[in-house]
mmCIF file of C-alpha atoms in Angstrom:
data_model
loop_
_atom_site.group_PDB
_atom_site.id
_atom_site.type_symbol
_atom_site.label_atom_id
_atom_site.label_comp_id
_atom_site.label_asym_id
_atom_site.label_seq_id
_atom_site.Cartn_x
_atom_site.Cartn_y
_atom_site.Cartn_z
ATOM 1 C CA MET U 410 211.537 63.650 -71.133
ATOM 2 C CA THR U 411 214.264 63.079 -68.576
ATOM 3 C CA GLU U 412 215.074 59.794 -66.871
ATOM 4 C CA GLU U 413 212.144 60.469 -64.490
ATOM 5 C CA GLY U 414 209.546 59.055 -66.845
ATOM 6 C CA SER U 415 211.442 58.272 -70.024
ATOM 7 C CA PRO U 416 211.572 54.701 -71.357
ATOM 8 C CA GLU U 417 214.370 55.754 -73.708
ATOM 9 C CA ALA U 418 216.751 56.005 -70.733
ATOM 10 C CA ALA U 419 216.102 52.395 -69.715
ATOM 11 C CA GLY U 420 218.800 50.755 -71.835
ATOM 12 C CA ALA U 421 221.638 51.644 -69.480
ATOM 13 C CA ARG U 422 219.890 50.548 -66.286
ATOM 14 C CA SER U 423 221.506 48.032 -63.972
ATOM 15 C CA TYR U 424 219.310 45.725 -61.901
ATOM 16 C CA LEU U 425 219.567 43.966 -58.552
ATOM 17 C CA PHE U 426 216.904 41.257 -58.196
ATOM 18 C CA ALA U 427 215.858 40.257 -54.673
ATOM 19 C CA LEU U 428 214.189 36.853 -54.944
ATOM 20 C CA ASN U 429 211.826 35.587 -52.275
ATOM 21 C CA PRO U 430 212.304 31.794 -52.241
ATOM 22 C CA ASN U 431 209.075 31.357 -50.275
ATOM 23 C CA ALA U 432 206.833 33.233 -52.712
ATOM 24 C CA SER U 433 203.852 31.220 -53.932
ATOM 25 C CA GLY U 434 204.896 31.373 -57.582
ATOM 26 C CA VAL U 435 208.495 30.213 -57.023
ATOM 27 C CA ASP U 436 209.161 26.503 -57.592
ATOM 28 C CA SER U 437 212.876 26.605 -58.427
ATOM 29 C CA ILE U 438 215.162 29.571 -57.736
ATOM 30 C CA ASP U 439 217.666 28.453 -60.388
ATOM 31 C CA ALA U 440 214.964 28.050 -63.027
ATOM 32 C CA LEU U 441 213.512 31.452 -62.112
ATOM 33 C CA LYS U 442 216.926 33.130 -62.404
ATOM 34 C CA SER U 443 217.384 31.595 -65.832
ATOM 35 C CA GLN U 444 213.938 32.698 -66.934
ATOM 36 C CA ILE U 445 214.551 36.278 -65.770
ATOM 37 C CA SER U 446 218.035 36.426 -67.287
ATOM 38 C CA GLU U 447 216.722 35.270 -70.654
ATOM 39 C CA ALA U 448 213.828 37.746 -70.554
ATOM 40 C CA MET U 449 216.152 40.614 -69.608
ATOM 41 C CA ALA U 450 218.025 40.100 -72.884
ATOM 42 C CA GLY U 451 221.593 40.733 -71.781
ATOM 43 C CA ALA U 452 220.891 43.613 -69.389
ATOM 44 C CA ASP U 453 223.164 44.155 -66.373
ATOM 45 C CA CYS U 454 221.484 41.876 -63.807
ATOM 46 C CA ARG U 455 222.515 40.478 -60.436
ATOM 47 C CA PHE U 456 220.560 38.263 -58.043
ATOM 48 C CA VAL U 457 220.342 37.869 -54.268
ATOM 49 C CA THR U 458 218.169 35.377 -52.412
ATOM 50 C CA PRO U 459 217.686 36.297 -48.738
ATOM 51 C CA GLU U 460 216.754 33.189 -46.781
ATOM 52 C CA SER U 461 214.479 35.026 -44.336
ATOM 53 C CA ALA U 462 212.697 38.339 -43.826
ATOM 54 C CA GLU U 463 215.251 39.261 -41.181
ATOM 55 C CA ALA U 464 218.098 38.766 -43.663
ATOM 56 C CA VAL U 465 216.658 40.905 -46.472
ATOM 57 C CA ALA U 466 218.163 44.272 -45.527
ATOM 58 C CA GLY U 467 221.638 42.916 -44.761
ATOM 59 C CA VAL U 468 221.904 40.844 -47.942
ATOM 60 C CA ILE U 469 220.750 43.682 -50.202
ATOM 61 C CA GLU U 470 222.870 46.310 -48.438
ATOM 62 C CA ALA U 471 225.960 44.134 -48.939
ATOM 63 C CA ALA U 472 225.168 43.663 -52.631
ATOM 64 C CA LEU U 473 224.648 47.399 -53.166
ATOM 65 C CA ALA U 474 227.871 48.202 -51.315
ATOM 66 C CA GLU U 475 229.753 45.837 -53.608
ATOM 67 C CA GLN U 476 228.170 47.308 -56.739
ATOM 68 C CA PRO U 477 225.421 49.961 -56.924
ATOM 69 C CA ALA U 478 222.323 49.422 -59.073
ATOM 70 C CA ASP U 479 219.773 51.652 -60.765
ATOM 71 C CA VAL U 480 216.775 49.431 -60.024
ATOM 72 C CA LEU U 481 216.079 47.156 -57.046
ATOM 73 C CA VAL U 482 213.596 44.519 -58.197
ATOM 74 C CA GLY U 483 211.361 42.666 -55.763
ATOM 75 C CA VAL U 484 210.555 39.157 -56.999
ATOM 76 C CA GLY U 485 207.711 38.018 -54.789
ATOM 77 C CA GLY U 486 204.435 39.283 -53.381
ATOM 78 C CA ASP U 487 203.224 42.610 -52.020
ATOM 79 C CA GLY U 488 204.821 42.080 -48.625
ATOM 80 C CA ALA U 489 208.223 41.413 -50.166
ATOM 81 C CA ALA U 490 208.007 44.585 -52.240
ATOM 82 C CA ARG U 491 207.028 46.621 -49.178
ATOM 83 C CA MET U 492 210.096 45.351 -47.314
ATOM 84 C CA LEU U 493 212.357 46.847 -49.999
ATOM 85 C CA ILE U 494 211.008 50.388 -49.618
ATOM 86 C CA PRO U 495 213.293 51.497 -46.732
ATOM 87 C CA ILE U 496 216.342 50.213 -48.629
ATOM 88 C CA ALA U 497 215.364 52.084 -51.791
ATOM 89 C CA LEU U 498 214.758 55.285 -49.826
ATOM 90 C CA LYS U 499 218.156 54.976 -48.171
ATOM 91 C CA HIS U 500 219.875 54.536 -51.531
ATOM 92 C CA ALA U 501 218.052 57.254 -53.485
ATOM 93 C CA PRO U 502 217.700 57.668 -56.426
ATOM 94 C CA LEU U 503 217.413 53.859 -56.541
ATOM 95 C CA ALA U 504 214.104 52.871 -58.145
ATOM 96 C CA LEU U 505 211.897 49.896 -57.304
ATOM 97 C CA GLY U 506 210.782 47.345 -59.862
ATOM 98 C CA ILE U 507 208.465 44.349 -59.431
ATOM 99 C CA ILE U 508 208.148 40.847 -60.798
ATOM 100 C CA PRO U 509 204.916 39.667 -59.139
ATOM 101 C CA MET U 510 205.191 36.144 -57.746
ATOM 102 C CA GLY U 511 202.772 36.376 -54.817
ATOM 103 C CA THR U 512 199.107 35.522 -54.539
ATOM 104 C CA GLY U 513 197.400 38.924 -54.433
ATOM 105 C CA ASN U 514 199.951 41.085 -56.297
ATOM 106 C CA LEU U 515 197.918 44.236 -55.639
ATOM 107 C CA LEU U 516 200.861 46.608 -56.113
ATOM 108 C CA ALA U 517 201.821 45.119 -59.475
ATOM 109 C CA SER U 518 198.209 45.381 -60.623
ATOM 110 C CA ALA U 519 198.006 49.034 -59.527
ATOM 111 C CA LEU U 520 201.199 49.840 -61.443
ATOM 112 C CA ASN U 521 199.911 47.973 -64.510
ATOM 113 C CA ILE U 522 202.720 45.403 -64.384
ATOM 114 C CA PRO U 523 201.930 42.066 -66.102
ATOM 115 C CA ALA U 524 201.622 38.943 -63.964
ATOM 116 C CA GLU U 525 203.916 36.793 -66.127
ATOM 117 C CA VAL U 526 207.717 37.004 -65.785
ATOM 118 C CA GLU U 527 208.388 37.915 -69.411
ATOM 119 C CA GLY U 528 205.874 40.744 -69.382
ATOM 120 C CA ALA U 529 207.188 42.129 -66.089
ATOM 121 C CA CYS U 530 210.749 42.034 -67.450
ATOM 122 C CA GLU U 531 209.607 43.917 -70.527
ATOM 123 C CA VAL U 532 208.374 46.674 -68.226
ATOM 124 C CA LEU U 533 211.705 46.696 -66.385
ATOM 125 C CA LEU U 534 213.558 47.064 -69.661
ATOM 126 C CA HIS U 535 211.346 49.600 -71.415
ATOM 127 C CA GLY U 536 209.008 51.027 -68.787
ATOM 128 C CA GLU U 537 208.900 54.492 -67.323
ATOM 129 C CA ARG U 538 210.516 55.628 -64.120
ATOM 130 C CA ARG U 539 207.607 57.297 -62.265
ATOM 131 C CA ARG U 540 207.571 58.773 -58.786
ATOM 132 C CA MET U 541 204.925 57.852 -56.203
ATOM 133 C CA HIS U 542 204.187 59.226 -52.764
ATOM 134 C CA LEU U 543 204.286 56.745 -49.883
ATOM 135 C CA GLY U 544 202.289 56.459 -46.712
ATOM 136 C CA ALA U 545 204.153 56.170 -43.394
ATOM 137 C CA LEU U 546 202.917 54.206 -40.372
ATOM 138 C CA ASN U 547 203.473 54.823 -36.676
ATOM 139 C CA ASN U 548 205.597 51.648 -36.426
ATOM 140 C CA GLY U 549 208.164 53.080 -38.844
ATOM 141 C CA GLU U 550 207.010 51.047 -41.842
ATOM 142 C CA PHE U 551 205.747 52.355 -45.179
ATOM 143 C CA PHE U 552 202.899 51.412 -47.483
ATOM 144 C CA THR U 553 202.231 52.089 -51.136
ATOM 145 C CA LEU U 554 198.527 51.434 -51.688
ATOM 146 C CA ALA U 555 196.324 51.498 -48.612
ATOM 147 C CA VAL U 556 195.916 50.629 -44.968
ATOM 148 C CA GLY U 557 192.694 49.401 -43.479
ATOM 149 C CA VAL U 558 191.140 49.007 -40.055
ATOM 150 C CA GLY U 559 188.403 46.576 -39.075
ATOM 151 C CA ILE U 560 186.518 44.748 -41.818
ATOM 152 C CA ASP U 561 189.091 45.691 -44.468
ATOM 153 C CA ALA U 562 191.827 43.933 -42.489
ATOM 154 C CA THR U 563 189.514 40.984 -41.875
ATOM 155 C CA ILE U 564 188.874 40.620 -45.612
ATOM 156 C CA MET U 565 192.607 40.655 -46.352
ATOM 157 C CA LYS U 566 193.294 38.101 -43.621
ATOM 158 C CA GLN U 567 190.478 35.719 -44.488
ATOM 159 C CA THR U 568 190.980 35.634 -48.270
ATOM 160 C CA SER U 569 192.774 32.367 -48.896
ATOM 161 C CA SER U 570 195.980 32.089 -50.915
ATOM 162 C CA GLU U 571 194.318 29.535 -53.164
ATOM 163 C CA ARG U 572 191.499 31.939 -54.043
ATOM 164 C CA LYS U 573 193.881 34.854 -54.613
ATOM 165 C CA LYS U 574 196.006 32.733 -56.911
ATOM 166 C CA ALA U 575 192.985 31.561 -58.880
ATOM 167 C CA LEU U 576 190.895 34.741 -58.972
ATOM 168 C CA GLY U 577 193.258 37.653 -58.286
ATOM 169 C CA GLY U 578 191.522 40.763 -56.971
ATOM 170 C CA LEU U 579 188.087 39.180 -57.434
ATOM 171 C CA ALA U 580 188.909 36.879 -54.488
ATOM 172 C CA TYR U 581 188.867 39.899 -52.166
ATOM 173 C CA VAL U 582 185.502 41.021 -53.541
ATOM 174 C CA LEU U 583 183.943 37.607 -52.891
ATOM 175 C CA GLU U 584 185.379 37.517 -49.376
ATOM 176 C CA GLY U 585 184.099 41.050 -48.829
ATOM 177 C CA ILE U 586 180.564 39.989 -49.724
ATOM 178 C CA ARG U 587 180.869 37.122 -47.245
ATOM 179 C CA GLN U 588 182.155 39.411 -44.505
ATOM 180 C CA ILE U 589 179.341 41.926 -44.975
ATOM 181 C CA PHE U 590 176.989 39.567 -43.169
ATOM 182 C CA ARG U 591 179.474 39.143 -40.315
ATOM 183 C CA ALA U 592 180.589 42.753 -39.962
ATOM 184 C CA ARG U 593 180.561 44.174 -36.471
ATOM 185 C CA VAL U 594 180.134 47.831 -35.677
ATOM 186 C CA MET U 595 182.603 49.474 -33.308
ATOM 187 C CA THR U 596 183.223 52.921 -31.913
ATOM 188 C CA MET U 597 185.852 54.714 -33.967
ATOM 189 C CA ASP U 598 187.572 57.987 -33.158
ATOM 190 C CA ILE U 599 189.126 59.320 -36.355
ATOM 191 C CA TRP U 600 191.351 62.375 -36.671
ATOM 192 C CA ILE U 601 191.881 63.691 -40.216
ATOM 193 C CA ASP U 602 194.379 66.544 -40.001
ATOM 194 C CA ASP U 603 192.700 68.882 -37.464
ATOM 195 C CA GLN U 604 189.222 67.400 -37.797
ATOM 196 C CA ARG U 605 187.960 64.842 -35.260
ATOM 197 C CA LEU U 606 185.138 62.431 -35.999
ATOM 198 C CA ARG U 607 183.386 59.794 -33.926
ATOM 199 C CA ARG U 608 181.563 57.102 -35.814
ATOM 200 C CA GLN U 609 179.866 53.781 -35.255
ATOM 201 C CA ALA U 610 181.409 51.941 -38.174
ATOM 202 C CA SER U 611 182.728 48.609 -39.421
ATOM 203 C CA GLY U 612 186.026 49.854 -40.776
ATOM 204 C CA VAL U 613 188.167 52.600 -42.207
ATOM 205 C CA MET U 614 190.203 52.420 -45.406
ATOM 206 C CA ILE U 615 193.026 54.952 -45.876
ATOM 207 C CA ILE U 616 194.059 55.005 -49.527
ATOM 208 C CA ASN U 617 197.341 56.355 -50.832
ATOM 209 C CA HIS U 618 197.114 55.193 -54.447
ATOM 210 C CA ARG U 619 193.578 54.898 -55.827
ATOM 211 C CA ASP U 620 194.647 52.713 -58.735
ATOM 212 C CA PHE U 621 194.870 49.726 -56.420
ATOM 213 C CA LEU U 622 191.062 49.726 -56.361
ATOM 214 C CA THR U 623 191.116 48.712 -60.034
ATOM 215 C CA SER U 624 192.409 45.317 -58.840
ATOM 216 C CA PHE U 625 188.880 44.597 -57.633
ATOM 217 C CA ASN U 626 187.115 45.864 -60.749
ATOM 218 C CA PRO U 627 187.573 43.780 -63.924
ATOM 219 C CA PHE U 628 186.120 46.627 -66.027
ATOM 220 C CA SER U 629 188.716 49.265 -65.106
ATOM 221 C CA THR U 630 192.445 49.775 -65.669
ATOM 222 C CA PRO U 631 195.029 51.806 -63.724
ATOM 223 C CA SER U 632 195.118 55.466 -64.763
ATOM 224 C CA GLN U 633 198.459 56.404 -63.081
ATOM 225 C CA GLU U 634 197.031 59.904 -62.623
ATOM 226 C CA ASN U 635 197.459 60.370 -58.874
ATOM 227 C CA LEU U 636 200.896 58.860 -58.263
ATOM 228 C CA GLU U 637 202.261 62.128 -56.870
ATOM 229 C CA ASP U 638 199.028 63.167 -55.187
ATOM 230 C CA GLU U 639 199.971 64.363 -51.683
ATOM 231 C CA TRP U 640 196.648 63.385 -50.122
ATOM 232 C CA LEU U 641 195.192 60.337 -48.437
ATOM 233 C CA ASP U 642 191.624 59.270 -49.206
ATOM 234 C CA VAL U 643 189.824 58.254 -46.019
ATOM 235 C CA CYS U 644 186.747 56.050 -46.480
ATOM 236 C CA ILE U 645 184.572 55.210 -43.475
ATOM 237 C CA LEU U 646 182.633 51.971 -43.886
ATOM 238 C CA ASP U 647 179.378 51.259 -42.088
ATOM 239 C CA LEU U 648 178.403 47.783 -43.212
ATOM 240 C CA SER U 649 175.878 47.066 -40.481
ATOM 241 C CA ASN U 650 173.098 47.248 -43.075
ATOM 242 C CA PRO U 651 173.823 44.835 -45.957
ATOM 243 C CA LEU U 652 171.558 46.888 -48.252
ATOM 244 C CA ALA U 653 173.891 49.869 -47.764
ATOM 245 C CA ALA U 654 177.038 47.745 -47.735
ATOM 246 C CA ILE U 655 176.784 46.662 -51.367
ATOM 247 C CA PRO U 656 176.636 50.263 -52.705
ATOM 248 C CA SER U 657 179.593 51.135 -50.454
ATOM 249 C CA MET U 658 181.675 48.370 -51.992
ATOM 250 C CA LEU U 659 180.650 49.497 -55.474
ATOM 251 C CA GLN U 660 181.733 53.041 -54.578
ATOM 252 C CA LEU U 661 185.184 51.747 -53.685
ATOM 253 C CA MET U 662 185.477 49.609 -56.807
ATOM 254 C CA THR U 663 184.481 52.513 -59.076
ATOM 255 C CA GLN U 664 186.299 55.221 -57.058
ATOM 256 C CA ASP U 665 183.036 57.177 -56.939
ATOM 257 C CA PHE U 666 183.655 59.128 -53.744
ATOM 258 C CA SER U 667 181.746 62.304 -54.608
ATOM 259 C CA ASN U 668 178.159 61.044 -54.839
ATOM 260 C CA PRO U 669 176.288 62.367 -51.749
ATOM 261 C CA LEU U 670 173.419 59.940 -52.377
ATOM 262 C CA LEU U 671 175.611 56.901 -51.702
ATOM 263 C CA PRO U 672 176.395 55.696 -48.158
ATOM 264 C CA LEU U 673 180.214 55.685 -48.016
ATOM 265 C CA GLU U 674 181.758 58.638 -46.146
ATOM 266 C CA HIS U 675 184.839 60.085 -47.834
ATOM 267 C CA PHE U 676 187.405 62.619 -46.610
ATOM 268 C CA ARG U 677 190.905 63.708 -47.671
ATOM 269 C CA GLY U 678 193.846 64.559 -45.471
ATOM 270 C CA LYS U 679 197.581 64.252 -44.896
ATOM 271 C CA ARG U 680 197.521 62.943 -41.323
ATOM 272 C CA VAL U 681 195.116 60.308 -40.066
ATOM 273 C CA ARG U 682 194.761 58.695 -36.651
ATOM 274 C CA VAL U 683 192.291 55.912 -35.827
ATOM 275 C CA LYS U 684 191.398 54.558 -32.381
ATOM 276 C CA THR U 685 188.762 51.868 -31.944
ATOM 277 C CA ARG U 686 186.780 50.266 -29.165
ATOM 278 C CA PRO U 687 187.337 47.380 -29.081
ATOM 279 C CA VAL U 688 190.851 47.145 -30.501
ATOM 280 C CA THR U 689 190.840 45.671 -34.013
ATOM 281 C CA ALA U 690 193.194 44.482 -36.751
ATOM 282 C CA VAL U 691 195.121 46.725 -39.168
ATOM 283 C CA GLN U 692 196.330 45.764 -42.662
ATOM 284 C CA ALA U 693 198.864 47.471 -44.935
ATOM 285 C CA ASP U 694 199.075 46.634 -48.643
ATOM 286 C CA GLY U 695 197.259 43.360 -48.035
ATOM 287 C CA ASP U 696 199.233 42.151 -44.983
ATOM 288 C CA VAL U 697 197.854 42.252 -41.436
ATOM 289 C CA ILE U 698 200.519 44.178 -39.484
ATOM 290 C CA GLY U 699 199.035 44.725 -36.018
ATOM 291 C CA LYS U 700 196.142 46.352 -34.201
ATOM 292 C CA THR U 701 194.754 49.784 -33.497
ATOM 293 C CA PRO U 702 195.510 52.562 -32.685
ATOM 294 C CA LEU U 703 196.836 53.555 -36.094
ATOM 295 C CA ASP U 704 198.685 56.712 -37.140
ATOM 296 C CA VAL U 705 199.258 57.421 -40.840
ATOM 297 C CA THR U 706 200.935 60.309 -42.641
ATOM 298 C CA ILE U 707 201.736 61.003 -46.275
ATOM 299 C CA ARG U 708 205.472 61.123 -46.890
ATOM 300 C CA GLU U 709 206.638 64.311 -48.594
ATOM 301 C CA GLU U 710 209.366 62.663 -50.689
ATOM 302 C CA CYS U 711 208.436 60.330 -53.525
ATOM 303 C CA LEU U 712 209.934 56.950 -54.385
ATOM 304 C CA PRO U 713 210.543 56.100 -58.070
ATOM 305 C CA PHE U 714 209.025 52.913 -59.474
ATOM 306 C CA ILE U 715 209.480 51.285 -62.871
ATOM 307 C CA MET U 716 206.083 50.798 -64.461
ATOM 308 C CA ARG U 717 204.522 50.315 -67.861
ATOM 309 C CA ALA U 718 205.085 53.237 -70.214
ATOM 310 C CA ALA U 719 201.979 55.333 -70.749
ATOM 311 C CA ALA U 720 201.886 54.616 -74.482
ATOM 312 C CA SER U 721 201.575 50.884 -73.716
ATOM 313 C CA ASN U 722 198.546 51.144 -71.447
#
């Protein structure tokens, strides 16, 4: 195989690590740098530590101008990794790598990247370079996994950092069960490509990479099969009836979208627009980013990520 997917080509990679000093798993930046350097076993590594979200782009751009890198590594949570996407796209064919130090770490889980530093560094050193399509939002930002409207955003917002750190993806499931009994139904106008729908629903989930759903299911592992899939999965959630809500959640956790006997509505498209009455919250990759209306498209170009080699799954 070529560099796009071959772990054999990893030996000559150079790495720029962007450390988030405010990430939940970071106690000492110096100790973390030492730990990463030791785990990277003499590889070409440099480190930058932006002091704020506003400083991220400038600090990384300056470091790349001084010396290019093959892999830009986000050391932090899902939000920190998402902030690096525009920089990686600008400096193509720069790939993104992850050392998960957040609380949810949904992206790392979807890419089958270990939670511990040494394991994540092993993936950086010997993993595959795989391309993944991105979703684009109407505010100019990108997402890797999914965006959600309504109850999905509420679940992400209300799940505490302490629970995420202790339970991982299971924390979202428990919060979801709690929110089922508080879910409100709203009027939703949903455009999927050229199709328009009107629904009384509790939320909409727009999924770019299905493997992130394995984060909520302890009995499944990421398959990496749909990384370059050019479609968005649109799931409409009506949780007004708790007896129907539980099967809907199980459908999401098991990615069983084709069963007509189960209550979750599923569509596929490349352009999605959602308007709600009343206006409600929107989340992207686990972070609440604003409110409806929401416009989402699938980006034609892919972004390379470094993830666990297939033979190691």
